[in-house]
XYZ file of C-alpha atoms in Angstrom:
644
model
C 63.471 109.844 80.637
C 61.900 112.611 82.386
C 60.249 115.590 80.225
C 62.582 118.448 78.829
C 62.300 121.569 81.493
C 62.675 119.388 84.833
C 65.335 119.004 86.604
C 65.668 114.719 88.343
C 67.635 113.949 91.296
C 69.577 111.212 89.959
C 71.005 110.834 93.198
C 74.071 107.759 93.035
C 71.798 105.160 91.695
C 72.091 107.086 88.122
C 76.075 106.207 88.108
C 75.210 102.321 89.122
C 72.765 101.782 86.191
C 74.655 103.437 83.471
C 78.352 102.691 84.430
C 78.862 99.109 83.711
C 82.421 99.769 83.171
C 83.242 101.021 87.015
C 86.036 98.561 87.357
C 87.629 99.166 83.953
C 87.419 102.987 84.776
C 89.281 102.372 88.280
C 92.038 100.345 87.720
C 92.959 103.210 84.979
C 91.461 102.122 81.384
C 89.414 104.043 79.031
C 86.551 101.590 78.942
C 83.016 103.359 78.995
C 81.414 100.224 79.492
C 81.658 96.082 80.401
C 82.870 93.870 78.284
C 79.862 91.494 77.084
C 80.302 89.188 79.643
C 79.940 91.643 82.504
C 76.533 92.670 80.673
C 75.811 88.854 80.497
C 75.518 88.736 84.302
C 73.557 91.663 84.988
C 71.234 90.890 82.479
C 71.234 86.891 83.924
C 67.374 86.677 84.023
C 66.410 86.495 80.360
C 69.261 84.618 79.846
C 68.254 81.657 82.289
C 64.059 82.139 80.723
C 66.249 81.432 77.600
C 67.229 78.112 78.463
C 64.329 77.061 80.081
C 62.254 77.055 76.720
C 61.773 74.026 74.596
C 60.967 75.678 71.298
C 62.750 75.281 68.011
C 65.359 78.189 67.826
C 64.999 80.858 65.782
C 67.569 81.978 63.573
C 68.336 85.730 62.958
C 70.312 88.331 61.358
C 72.121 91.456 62.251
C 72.871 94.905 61.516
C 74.908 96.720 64.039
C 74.272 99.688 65.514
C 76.034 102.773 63.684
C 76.080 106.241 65.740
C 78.677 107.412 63.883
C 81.267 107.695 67.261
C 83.169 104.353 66.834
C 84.081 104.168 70.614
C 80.454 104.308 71.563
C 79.667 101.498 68.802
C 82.421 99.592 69.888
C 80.716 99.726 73.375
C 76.921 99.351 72.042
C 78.277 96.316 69.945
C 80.867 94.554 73.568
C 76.921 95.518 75.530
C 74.587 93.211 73.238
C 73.268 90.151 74.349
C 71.956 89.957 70.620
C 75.573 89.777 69.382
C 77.522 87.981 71.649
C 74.949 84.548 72.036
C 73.779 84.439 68.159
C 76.633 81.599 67.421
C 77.101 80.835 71.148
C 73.385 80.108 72.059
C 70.495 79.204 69.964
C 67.379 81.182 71.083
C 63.597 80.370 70.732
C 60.888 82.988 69.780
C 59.863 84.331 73.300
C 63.587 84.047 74.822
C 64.840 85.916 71.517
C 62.658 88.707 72.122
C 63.254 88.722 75.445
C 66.976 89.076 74.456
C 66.385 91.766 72.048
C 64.066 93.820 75.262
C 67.484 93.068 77.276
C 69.490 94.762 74.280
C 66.904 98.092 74.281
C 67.870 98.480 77.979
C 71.659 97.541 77.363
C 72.002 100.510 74.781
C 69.945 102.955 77.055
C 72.583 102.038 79.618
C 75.657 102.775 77.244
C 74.271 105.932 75.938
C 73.737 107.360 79.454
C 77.591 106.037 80.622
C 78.617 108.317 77.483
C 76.574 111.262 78.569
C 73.916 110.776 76.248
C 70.572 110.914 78.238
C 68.141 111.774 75.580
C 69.108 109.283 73.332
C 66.520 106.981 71.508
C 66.803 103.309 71.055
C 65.107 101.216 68.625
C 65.266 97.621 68.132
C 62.782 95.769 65.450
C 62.464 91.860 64.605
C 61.531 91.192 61.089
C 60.344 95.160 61.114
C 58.122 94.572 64.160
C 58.992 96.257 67.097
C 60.118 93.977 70.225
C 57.174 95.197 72.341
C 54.712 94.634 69.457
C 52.203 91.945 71.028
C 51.822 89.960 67.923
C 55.629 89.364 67.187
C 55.677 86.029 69.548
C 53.265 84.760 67.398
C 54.241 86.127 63.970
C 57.867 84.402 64.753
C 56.373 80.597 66.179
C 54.883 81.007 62.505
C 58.193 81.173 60.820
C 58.893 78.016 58.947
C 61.728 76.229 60.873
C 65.279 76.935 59.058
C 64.580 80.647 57.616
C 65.969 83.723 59.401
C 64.262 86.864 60.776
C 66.009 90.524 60.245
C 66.747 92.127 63.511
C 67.357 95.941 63.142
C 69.093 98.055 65.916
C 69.194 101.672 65.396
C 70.776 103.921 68.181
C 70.025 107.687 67.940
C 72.881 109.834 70.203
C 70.924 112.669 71.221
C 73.041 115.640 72.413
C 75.897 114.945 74.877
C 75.152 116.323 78.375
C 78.023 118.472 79.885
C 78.998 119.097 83.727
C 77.244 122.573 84.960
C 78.876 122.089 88.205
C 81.642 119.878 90.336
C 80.838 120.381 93.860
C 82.784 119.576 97.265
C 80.924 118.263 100.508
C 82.413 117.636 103.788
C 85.031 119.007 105.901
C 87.851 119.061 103.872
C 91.937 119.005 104.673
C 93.876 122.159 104.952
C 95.283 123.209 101.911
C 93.657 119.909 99.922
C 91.998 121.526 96.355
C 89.491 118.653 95.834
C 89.024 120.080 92.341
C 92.835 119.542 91.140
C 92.259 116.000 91.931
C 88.714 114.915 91.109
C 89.632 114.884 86.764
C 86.505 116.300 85.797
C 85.054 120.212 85.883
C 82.538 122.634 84.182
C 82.323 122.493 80.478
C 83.588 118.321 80.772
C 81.124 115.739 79.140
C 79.585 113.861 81.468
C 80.453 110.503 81.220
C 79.551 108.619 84.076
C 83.029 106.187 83.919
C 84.860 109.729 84.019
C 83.114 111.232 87.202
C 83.183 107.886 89.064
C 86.534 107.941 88.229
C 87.378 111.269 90.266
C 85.813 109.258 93.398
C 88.647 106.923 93.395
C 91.319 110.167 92.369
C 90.153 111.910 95.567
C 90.615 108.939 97.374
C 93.885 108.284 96.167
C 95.037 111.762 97.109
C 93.685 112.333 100.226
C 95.626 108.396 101.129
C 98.531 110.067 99.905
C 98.517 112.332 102.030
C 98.029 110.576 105.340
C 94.235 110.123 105.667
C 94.327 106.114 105.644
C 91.057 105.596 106.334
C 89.271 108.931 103.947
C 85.906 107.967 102.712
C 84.554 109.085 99.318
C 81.076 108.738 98.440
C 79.679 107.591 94.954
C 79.043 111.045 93.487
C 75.898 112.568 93.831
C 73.964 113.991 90.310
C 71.094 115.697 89.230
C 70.336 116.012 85.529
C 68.304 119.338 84.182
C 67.182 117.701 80.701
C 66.274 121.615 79.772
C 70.010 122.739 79.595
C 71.217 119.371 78.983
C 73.758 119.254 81.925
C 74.191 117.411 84.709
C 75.284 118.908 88.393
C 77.495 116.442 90.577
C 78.942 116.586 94.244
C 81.040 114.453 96.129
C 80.696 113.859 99.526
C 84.028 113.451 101.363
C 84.944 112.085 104.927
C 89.017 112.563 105.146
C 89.104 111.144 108.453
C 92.264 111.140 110.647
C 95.510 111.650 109.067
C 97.941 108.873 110.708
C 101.643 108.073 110.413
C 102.751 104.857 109.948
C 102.984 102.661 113.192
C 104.759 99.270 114.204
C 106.406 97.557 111.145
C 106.517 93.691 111.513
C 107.137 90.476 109.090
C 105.719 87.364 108.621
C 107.033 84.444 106.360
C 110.673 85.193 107.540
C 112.461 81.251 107.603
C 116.219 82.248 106.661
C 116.329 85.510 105.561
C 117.794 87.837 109.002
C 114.863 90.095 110.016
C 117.591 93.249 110.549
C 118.505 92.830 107.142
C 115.047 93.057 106.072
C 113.703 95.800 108.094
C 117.170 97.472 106.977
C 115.731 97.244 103.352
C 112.586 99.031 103.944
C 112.184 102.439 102.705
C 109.352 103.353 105.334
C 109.810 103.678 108.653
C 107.733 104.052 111.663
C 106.562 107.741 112.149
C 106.811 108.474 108.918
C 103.455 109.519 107.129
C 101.424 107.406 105.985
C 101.610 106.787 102.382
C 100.452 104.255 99.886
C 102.987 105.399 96.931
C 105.769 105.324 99.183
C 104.688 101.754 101.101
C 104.552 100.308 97.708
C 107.909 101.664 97.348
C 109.285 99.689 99.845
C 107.865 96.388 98.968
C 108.728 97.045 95.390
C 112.390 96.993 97.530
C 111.984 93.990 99.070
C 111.135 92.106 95.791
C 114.441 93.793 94.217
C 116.987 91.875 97.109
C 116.456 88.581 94.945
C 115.450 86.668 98.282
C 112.150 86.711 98.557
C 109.719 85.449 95.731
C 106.674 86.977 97.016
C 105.838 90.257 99.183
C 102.736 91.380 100.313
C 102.015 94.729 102.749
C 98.599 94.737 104.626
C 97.784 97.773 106.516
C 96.040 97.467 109.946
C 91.718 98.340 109.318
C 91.769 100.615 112.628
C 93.840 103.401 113.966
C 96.001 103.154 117.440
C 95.984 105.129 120.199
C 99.023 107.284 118.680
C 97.126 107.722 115.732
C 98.975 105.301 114.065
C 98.603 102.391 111.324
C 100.304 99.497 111.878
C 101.562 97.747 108.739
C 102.921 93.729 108.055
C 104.711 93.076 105.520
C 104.108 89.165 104.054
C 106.808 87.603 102.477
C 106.827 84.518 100.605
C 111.003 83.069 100.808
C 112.826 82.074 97.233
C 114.346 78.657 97.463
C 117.715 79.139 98.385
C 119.474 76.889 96.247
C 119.525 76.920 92.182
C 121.202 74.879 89.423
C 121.158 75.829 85.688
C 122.398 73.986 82.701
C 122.942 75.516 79.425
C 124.437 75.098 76.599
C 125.676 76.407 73.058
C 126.562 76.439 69.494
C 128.292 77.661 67.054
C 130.588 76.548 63.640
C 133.174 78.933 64.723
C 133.653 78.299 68.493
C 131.703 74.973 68.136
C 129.629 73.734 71.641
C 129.657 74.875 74.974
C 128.608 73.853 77.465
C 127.919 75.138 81.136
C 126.382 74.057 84.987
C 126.123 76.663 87.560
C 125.210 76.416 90.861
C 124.000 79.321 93.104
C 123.134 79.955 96.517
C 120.767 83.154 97.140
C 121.207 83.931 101.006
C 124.271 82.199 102.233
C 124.916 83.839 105.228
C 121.045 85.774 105.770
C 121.138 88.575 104.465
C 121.085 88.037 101.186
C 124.635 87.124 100.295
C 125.157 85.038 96.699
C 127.504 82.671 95.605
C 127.382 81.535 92.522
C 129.885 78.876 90.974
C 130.180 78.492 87.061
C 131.865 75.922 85.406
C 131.824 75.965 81.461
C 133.462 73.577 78.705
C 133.970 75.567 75.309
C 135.878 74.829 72.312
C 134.541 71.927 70.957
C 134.951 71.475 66.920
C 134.560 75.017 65.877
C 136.505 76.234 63.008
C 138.025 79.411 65.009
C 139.206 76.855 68.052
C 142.192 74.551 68.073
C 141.061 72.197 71.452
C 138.882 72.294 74.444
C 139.140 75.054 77.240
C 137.274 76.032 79.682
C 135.782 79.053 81.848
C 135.561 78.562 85.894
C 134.010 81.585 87.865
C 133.349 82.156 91.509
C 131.510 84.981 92.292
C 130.213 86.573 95.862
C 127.954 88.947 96.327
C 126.898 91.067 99.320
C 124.274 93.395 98.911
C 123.527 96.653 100.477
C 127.049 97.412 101.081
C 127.669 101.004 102.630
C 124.522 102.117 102.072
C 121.130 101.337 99.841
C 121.322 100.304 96.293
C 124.933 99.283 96.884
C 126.513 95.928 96.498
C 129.887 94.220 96.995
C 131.357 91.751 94.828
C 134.011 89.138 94.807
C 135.308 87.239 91.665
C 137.478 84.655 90.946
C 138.118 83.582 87.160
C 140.244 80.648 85.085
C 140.282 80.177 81.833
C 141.712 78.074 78.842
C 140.986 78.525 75.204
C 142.841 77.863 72.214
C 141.494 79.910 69.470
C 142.910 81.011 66.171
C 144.165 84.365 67.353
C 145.580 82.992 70.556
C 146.104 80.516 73.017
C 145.675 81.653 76.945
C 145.286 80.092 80.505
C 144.294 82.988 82.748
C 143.682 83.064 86.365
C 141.685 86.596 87.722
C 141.043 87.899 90.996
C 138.652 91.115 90.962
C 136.288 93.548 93.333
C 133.761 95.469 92.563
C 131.546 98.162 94.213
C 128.516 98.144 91.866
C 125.770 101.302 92.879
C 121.880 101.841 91.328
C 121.589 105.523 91.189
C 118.003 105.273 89.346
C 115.890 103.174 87.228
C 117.550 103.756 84.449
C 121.326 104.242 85.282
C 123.744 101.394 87.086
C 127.588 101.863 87.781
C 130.442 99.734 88.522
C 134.135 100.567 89.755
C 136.409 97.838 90.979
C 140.128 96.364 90.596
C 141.296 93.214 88.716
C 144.708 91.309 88.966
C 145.432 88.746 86.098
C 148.234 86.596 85.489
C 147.660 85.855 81.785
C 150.126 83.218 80.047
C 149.664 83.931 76.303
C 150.952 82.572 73.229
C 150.408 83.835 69.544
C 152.333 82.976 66.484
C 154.337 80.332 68.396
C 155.453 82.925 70.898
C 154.225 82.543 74.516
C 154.796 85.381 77.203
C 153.266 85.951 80.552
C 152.128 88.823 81.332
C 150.804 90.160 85.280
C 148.189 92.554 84.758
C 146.546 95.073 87.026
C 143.320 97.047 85.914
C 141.012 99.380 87.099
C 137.805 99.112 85.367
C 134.907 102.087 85.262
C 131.634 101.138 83.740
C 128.273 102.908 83.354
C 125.464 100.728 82.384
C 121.970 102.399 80.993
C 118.499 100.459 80.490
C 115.070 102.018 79.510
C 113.532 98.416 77.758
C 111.583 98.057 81.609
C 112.294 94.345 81.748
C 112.014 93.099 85.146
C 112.764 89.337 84.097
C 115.657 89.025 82.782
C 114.655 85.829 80.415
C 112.220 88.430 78.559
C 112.954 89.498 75.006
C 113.274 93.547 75.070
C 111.206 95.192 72.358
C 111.099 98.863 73.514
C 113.669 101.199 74.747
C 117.329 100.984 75.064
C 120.415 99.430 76.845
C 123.720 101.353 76.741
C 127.159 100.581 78.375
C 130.269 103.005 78.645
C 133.182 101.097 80.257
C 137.156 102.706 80.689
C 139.705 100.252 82.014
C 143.270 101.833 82.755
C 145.340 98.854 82.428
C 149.270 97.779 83.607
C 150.397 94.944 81.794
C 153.594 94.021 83.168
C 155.513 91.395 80.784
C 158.306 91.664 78.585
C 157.840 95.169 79.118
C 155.714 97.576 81.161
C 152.832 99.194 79.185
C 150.078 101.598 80.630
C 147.018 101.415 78.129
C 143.176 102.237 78.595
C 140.647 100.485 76.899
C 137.373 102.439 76.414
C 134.276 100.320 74.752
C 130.881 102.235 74.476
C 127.815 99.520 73.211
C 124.246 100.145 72.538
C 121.304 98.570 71.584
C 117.771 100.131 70.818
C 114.515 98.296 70.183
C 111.015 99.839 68.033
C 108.061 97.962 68.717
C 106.340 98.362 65.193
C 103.214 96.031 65.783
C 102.590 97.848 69.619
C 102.161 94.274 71.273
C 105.994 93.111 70.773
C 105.588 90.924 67.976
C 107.488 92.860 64.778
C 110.082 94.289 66.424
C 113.442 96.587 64.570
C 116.498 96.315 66.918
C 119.392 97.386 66.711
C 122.857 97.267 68.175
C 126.205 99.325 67.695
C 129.524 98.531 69.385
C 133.002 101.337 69.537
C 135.607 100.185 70.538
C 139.775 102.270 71.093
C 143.034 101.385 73.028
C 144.921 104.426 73.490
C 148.337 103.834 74.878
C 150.963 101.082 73.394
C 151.079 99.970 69.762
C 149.547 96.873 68.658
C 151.949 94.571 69.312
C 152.907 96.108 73.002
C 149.805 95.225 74.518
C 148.689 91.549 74.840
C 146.949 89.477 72.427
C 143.723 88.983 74.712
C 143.516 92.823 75.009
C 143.496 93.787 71.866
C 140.185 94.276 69.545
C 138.751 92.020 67.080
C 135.719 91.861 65.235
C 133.749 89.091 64.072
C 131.521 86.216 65.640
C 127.665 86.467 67.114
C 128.851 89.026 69.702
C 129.681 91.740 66.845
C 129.553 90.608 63.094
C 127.635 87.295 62.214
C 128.543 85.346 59.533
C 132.124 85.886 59.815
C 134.600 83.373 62.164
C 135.168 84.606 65.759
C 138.007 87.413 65.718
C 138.663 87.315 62.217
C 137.676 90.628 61.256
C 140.558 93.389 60.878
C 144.709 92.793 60.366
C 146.552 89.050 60.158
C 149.613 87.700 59.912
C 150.511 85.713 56.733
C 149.013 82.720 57.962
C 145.383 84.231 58.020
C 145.346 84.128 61.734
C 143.899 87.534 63.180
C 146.362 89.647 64.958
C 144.431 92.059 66.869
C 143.529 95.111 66.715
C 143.291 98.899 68.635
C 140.025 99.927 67.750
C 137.053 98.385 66.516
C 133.636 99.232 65.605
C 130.130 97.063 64.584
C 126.260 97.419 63.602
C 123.429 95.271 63.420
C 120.103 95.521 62.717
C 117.497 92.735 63.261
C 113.873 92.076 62.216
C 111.996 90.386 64.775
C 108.870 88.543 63.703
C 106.509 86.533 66.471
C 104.467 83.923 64.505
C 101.273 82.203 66.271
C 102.161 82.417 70.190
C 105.373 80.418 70.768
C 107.616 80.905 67.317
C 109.113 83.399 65.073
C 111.253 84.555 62.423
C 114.607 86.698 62.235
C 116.467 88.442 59.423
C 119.764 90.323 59.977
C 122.398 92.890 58.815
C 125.602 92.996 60.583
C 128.442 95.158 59.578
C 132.232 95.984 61.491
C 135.398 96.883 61.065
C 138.767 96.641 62.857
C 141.974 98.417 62.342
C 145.604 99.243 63.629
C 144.544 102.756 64.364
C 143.457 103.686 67.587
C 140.357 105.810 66.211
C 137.251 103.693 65.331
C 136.114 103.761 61.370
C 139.133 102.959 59.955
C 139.672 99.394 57.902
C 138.040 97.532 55.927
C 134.080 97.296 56.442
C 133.049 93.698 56.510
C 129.253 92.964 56.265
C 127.162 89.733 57.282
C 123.272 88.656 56.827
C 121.633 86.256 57.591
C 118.014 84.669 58.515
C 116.917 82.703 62.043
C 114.092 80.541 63.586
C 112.633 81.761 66.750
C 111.230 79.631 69.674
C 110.066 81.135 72.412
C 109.660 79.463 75.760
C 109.551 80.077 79.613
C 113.598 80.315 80.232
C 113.909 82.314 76.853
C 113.891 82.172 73.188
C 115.676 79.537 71.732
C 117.114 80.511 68.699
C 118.780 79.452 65.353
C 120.608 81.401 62.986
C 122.654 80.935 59.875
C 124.565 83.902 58.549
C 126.860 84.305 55.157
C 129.689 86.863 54.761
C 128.416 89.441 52.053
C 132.335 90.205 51.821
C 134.996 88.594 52.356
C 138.349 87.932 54.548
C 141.313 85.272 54.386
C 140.267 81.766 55.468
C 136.790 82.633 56.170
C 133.971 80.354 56.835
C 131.532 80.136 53.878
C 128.640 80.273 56.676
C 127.982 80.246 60.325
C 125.322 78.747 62.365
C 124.370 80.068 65.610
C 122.552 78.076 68.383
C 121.480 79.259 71.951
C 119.360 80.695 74.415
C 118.260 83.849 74.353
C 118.712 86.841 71.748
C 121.723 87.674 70.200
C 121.118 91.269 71.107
């Protein structure tokens, strides 16, 4: 440390030495230093003389250093050699003072990265210091077995602060280096934050078309007098360049038009690294490719241009899935679907689902079962839009009903932004019904509006939200056409919103809430399978499926024109792979056609987590905390995934 009233060039080597946490800093963490391990290589010399001795080890005690700033200790204590290998690797005399000597330089290093560079280190082995000439021989005299005392203490000094931030090089129009760089006058100088505003400028002089911009390692010289430390970057923008030829490798089955179609970047346009990211971010999103890369070209063409290639990595085309379910009130279910991802190259899906449900559950009367063909052609009219195609039967025989449905819908589905989805589209159904030993048919004709919300920021769809929120507003004008004609609307808003309490997703509150109203056409005008019930996993657990709200004499539910649920869940992880569950549910369902009227029917219950790589397997059983006719005394719930 040079002598208070000089001032030192530090030049860049002053940011290598002291900055052991460079990477950390770039990729956007508040790290001031390496982990252990990072120090472990840098420092690799004394650990090799280490192993290279034959002596008995010696055996030692710590007491950590204690600056009173617990981020700095934190780092002092991730830097030492001393603490790390004690357990790990048993040290002779000269190797453990040579690992102690390591340590002196190790703290010097993390108080300068801080901005401390007037700071004093001390490190003492049975309350001799480390450079003391007779400690290798006081510690060979140690009687094998007994422990030696080693002492850090770790004096801050002042902080240093930034005097000046200074600019070098010819410089873009219009580019303010010093809105960019993160650090100015009065700042501490910590080296991790002013090697941090080399990669910033970078960054923003990339951004703004200068591909090939060079920042240097920043330039500092320390006066110890004033305790502050002057830096300067130099800066080399280069030529700013647009972005040239586009071309794809990796392409097998997916149509090349369709792909370049996709892009968000186009030839001419600026170059940008946000914006190319962008448009491989879009390519991942079509569901046909499982891996995309973007390389830009190392050199500039003649049109001052960068060439980019975008590297794509095919998904298989084909998928099966088998699943399967249970439940004591609609009993198992089971289901195979079959999917093709890019029938026709461009990303067109089919997807065929065949299902068996009804199987011994205490709400079903016999087996039924749920057929779907769907098609789906992306990019229809314009980005982010997408065509569908569905075709529906179904058979079930439940306690409320008994239907066999055929459906024929289409549906224009658009993503306006990360957050909000929509969906518009038309549905014909010829629905044969019976209830109560009365069957009709009935020919309906809908015209269903949804608008879907989701802030959890799951990209896989197997992953367990535990932050954020999902919301759904759907309103389907409906004709149903049967014994009479009857124009109705059914609107349904849902919810569900999840508080990470632990911060890493392992105790997790969420929570669910479900409206439901039919206005148009009393109770009995409408059809059975339009009306509203409560009751089951999808709304109030530990109650039969549909049996919340009116019934006939019987006990059988009749239906009902407006409905409305809560739930709230604790979610517990245990060890890595299992966890625990304990629920409230609570509904109602009603005659009226405003939600909150009825009786209030509440469930609870407890559930076994498991968590795996297709989702959480899970296991609930849930008791009615009140009551309704011919209710279940329990429920059990088994499946994939969450219930919410």
């Amino acid at each position: 440390m040079a002598s208070p009233g000089t001032v030192r060039d530090c030049g860049p080597g002053l940011f290598f030495r002291p900055v052991l946490g460079l990477i950390a800093s770039m990729s956007g963490l508040r790290f001031r230093i390496a982990p252990a391990a990072a120090a472990a290589l840098i420092y690799l010399a004394p650990v090799a003389f280490e192993g290279a001795r034959a002596a008995d080890p010696q055996g030692y005690t710590l007491s950590n250093p204690d600056t009173g700033d617990d981020e700095l200790d934190t780092a002092l204590k991730d830097s030492s050699l001393l603490i790390l290998l004690r357990s790990k690797t048993p040290a002779p005399p000269f190797a453990l003072i040579d690992r102690a000597r390591g340590d002196f330089g190790r703290f010097q290093t993390v108080l300068e990265s801080f901005g401390y560079y007037q700071g004093k280190v001390s490190i003492t082995i049975a309350g001799r210091d480390v450079n003391d000439k007779t400690l290798p021989d006081f510690l060979e005299s140690v009687p094998q077995g007994q422990t030696v005392e080693i002492k850090s203490v770790v004096e801050r000094g002042t902080q240093y602060t930034l005097r000046n931030v200074s600019f070098h090089g010819t410089l873009p129009p219009g580019f303010d280096a010093a809105s960019f760089v993160g650090v100015s006058k009065g700042d501490p100088a910590v080296a991790a934050d002013v090697l941090g505003g080399q990669g910033a400028l970078l960054s923003a002089l990339q951004e703004r078309g200068y591909a090939f911009a060079k920042v240097g390692v920043p330039d500092a010289y320390a006066d110890d007098a004033e305790k502050v430390l002057d830096v300067s970057y130099n800066i080399e923008p280069g030529p700013r360049v647009n972005i040239g030829a586009i071309s794809f490798q990796g392409l097998k089955h997916v149509r090349e038009d369709f792909a370049r179609e996709s892009l968000t970047v186009h030839t001419g346009d600026l170059y940008n690294p946000s914006a190319i990211e962008a448009s491989r971010l879009k390519l991942v999103g079509l569901g046909v490719f499982s891996g995309v890369s973007v390389r830009a070209a190392d050199h500039e063409e003649n049109d001052h241009s960068v060439p980019l290639l975008f590297d794509v990595q095919e998904s298989k085309q084909h998928a099966v899935a088998l699943s399967g379910a249970y439940s004591t009130d609609l009993g198992v279910s089971l289901s195979a679907s079959w999917s093709h991802r890019n029938l026709l190259g461009r990303g067109e899906q089919l997807n065929l689902l065949a299902s068996g449900i009804g199987l011994g559950g205490s709400a079903t009367s016999g087996l039924g079962y749920n057929l779907q063909a769907q098609f789906i052609q992306p990019r229809f009219l314009g980005d982010d839009q997408a065509f569908e195609v569905n075709l529906a039967a179904v058979k079930q025989d439940l306690d409320a009903y008994d239907q066999t449905a055929q459906t024929f819908g289409i549906y224009v589905r658009k993503h306006f932004s990360k957050l909000w989805n929509g969906t518009a589209g038309m549905t014909v159904t010829h629905d044969l019904v019976s209830q109560q030993g009365t069957e009709r048919t009935y020919e309906l004709v809908a015209l269903p509006v949804t608008a879907q919300y989701d802030s959890t920021g799951l990209k896989d769809p197997l992953s367990d939200p535990v932050k954020g929120g999902r919301g759904a507003l759907s309103i389907t004008p409906t004709i149903a056409r049967g014994k009479q004609t009857v124009l109705f609307t059914v609107i349904q808003a849902s919810g569900s919103y999840y508080f990470d309490l632990s911060g890493n997703g392992h105790s997790v509150i969420a929570t669910r809430a479900l409206l439901g109203t039919i206005q148009g056409g009393s109770t009995f005008d409408l059809p059975p399978d339009q009306r509203l019930y409560a009751g089951g996993s999808g709304s109030v657990r530990g109650f039969r499926y549909q049996s919340i709200g009116p019934h006939f004499a019987n006990g059988d539910p009749t239906g009902a024109s407006s409905v409305d649920a809560v739930s709230v869940e604790l979610r517990q992880r245990l060890w890595s792979n299992y966890g625990l569950a304990a629920f409230v549910d609570a509904g109602q369902a009603s005659e009226s056609d405003l939600p909150f009227n009825g009786s209030v029917q509440v469930g609870a219950g407890i559930g076994a987590r498991y968590y795996t790589s297709i989702g959480a397997i899970r296991a609930d059983v849930a008791i009615p905390v009140t009551k309704v006719p011919n209710g279940d005394a329990f429920e059990i719930y088994l499946s994939i995934g969450q219930a919410f």
